[in-house]
mmCIF file of C-alpha atoms in Angstrom:
data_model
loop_
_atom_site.group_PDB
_atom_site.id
_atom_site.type_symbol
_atom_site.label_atom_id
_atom_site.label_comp_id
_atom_site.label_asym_id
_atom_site.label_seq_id
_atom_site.Cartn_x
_atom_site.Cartn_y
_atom_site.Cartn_z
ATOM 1 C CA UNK B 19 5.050 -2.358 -11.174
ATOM 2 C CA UNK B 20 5.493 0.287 -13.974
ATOM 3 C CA UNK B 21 8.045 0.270 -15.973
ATOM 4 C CA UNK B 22 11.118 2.010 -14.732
ATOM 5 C CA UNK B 23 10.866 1.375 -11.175
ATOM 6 C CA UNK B 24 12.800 -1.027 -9.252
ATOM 7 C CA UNK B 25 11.672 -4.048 -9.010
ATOM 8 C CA UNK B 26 10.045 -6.467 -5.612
ATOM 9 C CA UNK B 27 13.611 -7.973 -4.973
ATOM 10 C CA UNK B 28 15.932 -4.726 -5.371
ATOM 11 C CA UNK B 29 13.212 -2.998 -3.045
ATOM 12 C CA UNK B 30 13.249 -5.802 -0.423
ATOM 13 C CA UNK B 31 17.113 -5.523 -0.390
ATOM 14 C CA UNK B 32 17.189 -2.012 -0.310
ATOM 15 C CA UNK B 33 14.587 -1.991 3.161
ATOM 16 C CA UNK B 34 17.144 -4.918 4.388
ATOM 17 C CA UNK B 35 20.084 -3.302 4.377
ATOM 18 C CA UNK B 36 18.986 0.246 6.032
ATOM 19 C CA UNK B 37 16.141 -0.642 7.845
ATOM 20 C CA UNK B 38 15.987 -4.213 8.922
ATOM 21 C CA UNK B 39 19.275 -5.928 8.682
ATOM 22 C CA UNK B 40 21.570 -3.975 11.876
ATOM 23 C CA UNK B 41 18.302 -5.474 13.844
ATOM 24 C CA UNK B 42 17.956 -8.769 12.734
ATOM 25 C CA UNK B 43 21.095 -10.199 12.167
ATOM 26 C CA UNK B 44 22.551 -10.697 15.243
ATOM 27 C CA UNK B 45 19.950 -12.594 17.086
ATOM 28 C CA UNK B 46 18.499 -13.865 13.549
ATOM 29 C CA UNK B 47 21.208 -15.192 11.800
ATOM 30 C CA UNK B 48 20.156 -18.031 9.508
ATOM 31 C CA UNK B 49 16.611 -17.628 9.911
ATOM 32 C CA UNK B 50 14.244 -16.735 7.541
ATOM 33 C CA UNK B 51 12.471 -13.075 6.882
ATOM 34 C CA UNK B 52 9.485 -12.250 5.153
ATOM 35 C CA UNK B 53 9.288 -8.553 4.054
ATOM 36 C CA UNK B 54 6.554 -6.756 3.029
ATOM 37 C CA UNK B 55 7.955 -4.557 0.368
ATOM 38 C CA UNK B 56 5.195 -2.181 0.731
ATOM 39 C CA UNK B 57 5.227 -0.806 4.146
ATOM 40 C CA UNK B 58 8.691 -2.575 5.269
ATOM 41 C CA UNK B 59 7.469 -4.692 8.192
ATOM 42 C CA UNK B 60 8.374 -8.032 8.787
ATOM 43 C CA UNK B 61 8.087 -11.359 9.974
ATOM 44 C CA UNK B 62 11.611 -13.587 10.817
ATOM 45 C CA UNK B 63 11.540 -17.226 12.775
ATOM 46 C CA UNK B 64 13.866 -20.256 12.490
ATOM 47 C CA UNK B 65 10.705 -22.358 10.304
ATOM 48 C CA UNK B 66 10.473 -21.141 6.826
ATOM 49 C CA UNK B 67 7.363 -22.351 5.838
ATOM 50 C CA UNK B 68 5.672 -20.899 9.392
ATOM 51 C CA UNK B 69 7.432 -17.206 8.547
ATOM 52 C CA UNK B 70 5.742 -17.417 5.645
ATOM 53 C CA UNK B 71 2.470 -18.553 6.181
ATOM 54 C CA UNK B 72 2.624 -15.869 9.112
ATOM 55 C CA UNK B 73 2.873 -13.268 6.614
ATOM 56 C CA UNK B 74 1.023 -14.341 4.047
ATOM 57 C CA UNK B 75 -1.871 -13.883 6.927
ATOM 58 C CA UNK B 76 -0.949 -10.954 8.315
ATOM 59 C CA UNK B 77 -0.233 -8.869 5.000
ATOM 60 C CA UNK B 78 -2.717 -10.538 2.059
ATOM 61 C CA UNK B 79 -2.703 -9.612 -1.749
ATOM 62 C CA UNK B 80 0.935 -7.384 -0.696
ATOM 63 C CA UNK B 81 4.460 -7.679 -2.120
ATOM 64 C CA UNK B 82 6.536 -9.952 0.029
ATOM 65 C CA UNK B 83 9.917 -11.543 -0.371
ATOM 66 C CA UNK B 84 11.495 -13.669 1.501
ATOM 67 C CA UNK B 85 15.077 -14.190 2.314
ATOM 68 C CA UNK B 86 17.087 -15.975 4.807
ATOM 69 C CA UNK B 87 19.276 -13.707 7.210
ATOM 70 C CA UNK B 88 23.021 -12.956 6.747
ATOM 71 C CA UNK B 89 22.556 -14.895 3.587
ATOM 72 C CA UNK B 90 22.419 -14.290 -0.412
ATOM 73 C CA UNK B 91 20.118 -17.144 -0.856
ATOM 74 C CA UNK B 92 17.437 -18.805 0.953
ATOM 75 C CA UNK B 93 19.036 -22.367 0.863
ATOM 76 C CA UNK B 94 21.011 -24.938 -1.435
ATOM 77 C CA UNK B 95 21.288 -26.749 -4.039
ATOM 78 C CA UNK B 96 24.113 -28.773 -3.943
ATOM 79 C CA UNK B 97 27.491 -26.101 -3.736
ATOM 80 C CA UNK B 98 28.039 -23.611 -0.906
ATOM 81 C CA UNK B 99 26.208 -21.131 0.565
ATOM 82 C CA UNK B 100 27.355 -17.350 0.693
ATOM 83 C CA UNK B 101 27.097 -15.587 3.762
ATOM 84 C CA UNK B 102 26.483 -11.684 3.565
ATOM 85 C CA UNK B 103 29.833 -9.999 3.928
ATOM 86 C CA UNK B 104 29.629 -7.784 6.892
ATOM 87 C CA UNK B 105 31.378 -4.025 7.080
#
């Protein structure tokens, strides 16, 4: 990444919210996503560690980042977790 541009996580949000997320969500809710920042595909499934071994296989050496759906953060520690407000 060059200085300037935007970086893995801002990307990954930005391929979320108008590609991914009006798909996902409603079945998806609560499960986990892997995206691949460089060509936008996915993988989503209710195991964490399985989504991302899955991509991890499927797209080596590319930009991923993972996320959990309809949420700001991928779990807890101790507090609350946010959900995504919807509009």
């Amino acid at each position: 990444m060059n200085k300037g541009e935007p970086s893995i996580s801002s990307r990954a949000w930005g391929i979320y919210q108008k590609a991914i997320r009006a798909e996902v969500e409603p079945e998806h809710k609560g499960e986990y996503l892997v995206i691949n920042v460089e060509t936008s595909e996915y993988e989503v499934g209710p195991d964490q560690i399985e989504v991302m071994k899955r991509a991890a296989a499927k797209y080596p050496a590319q930009a991923l980042f993972a996320m959990r759906v309809g949420h700001l953060t991928m779990g807890k520690i101790g507090g609350e977790i946010r959900v995504v407000p919807t509009r």
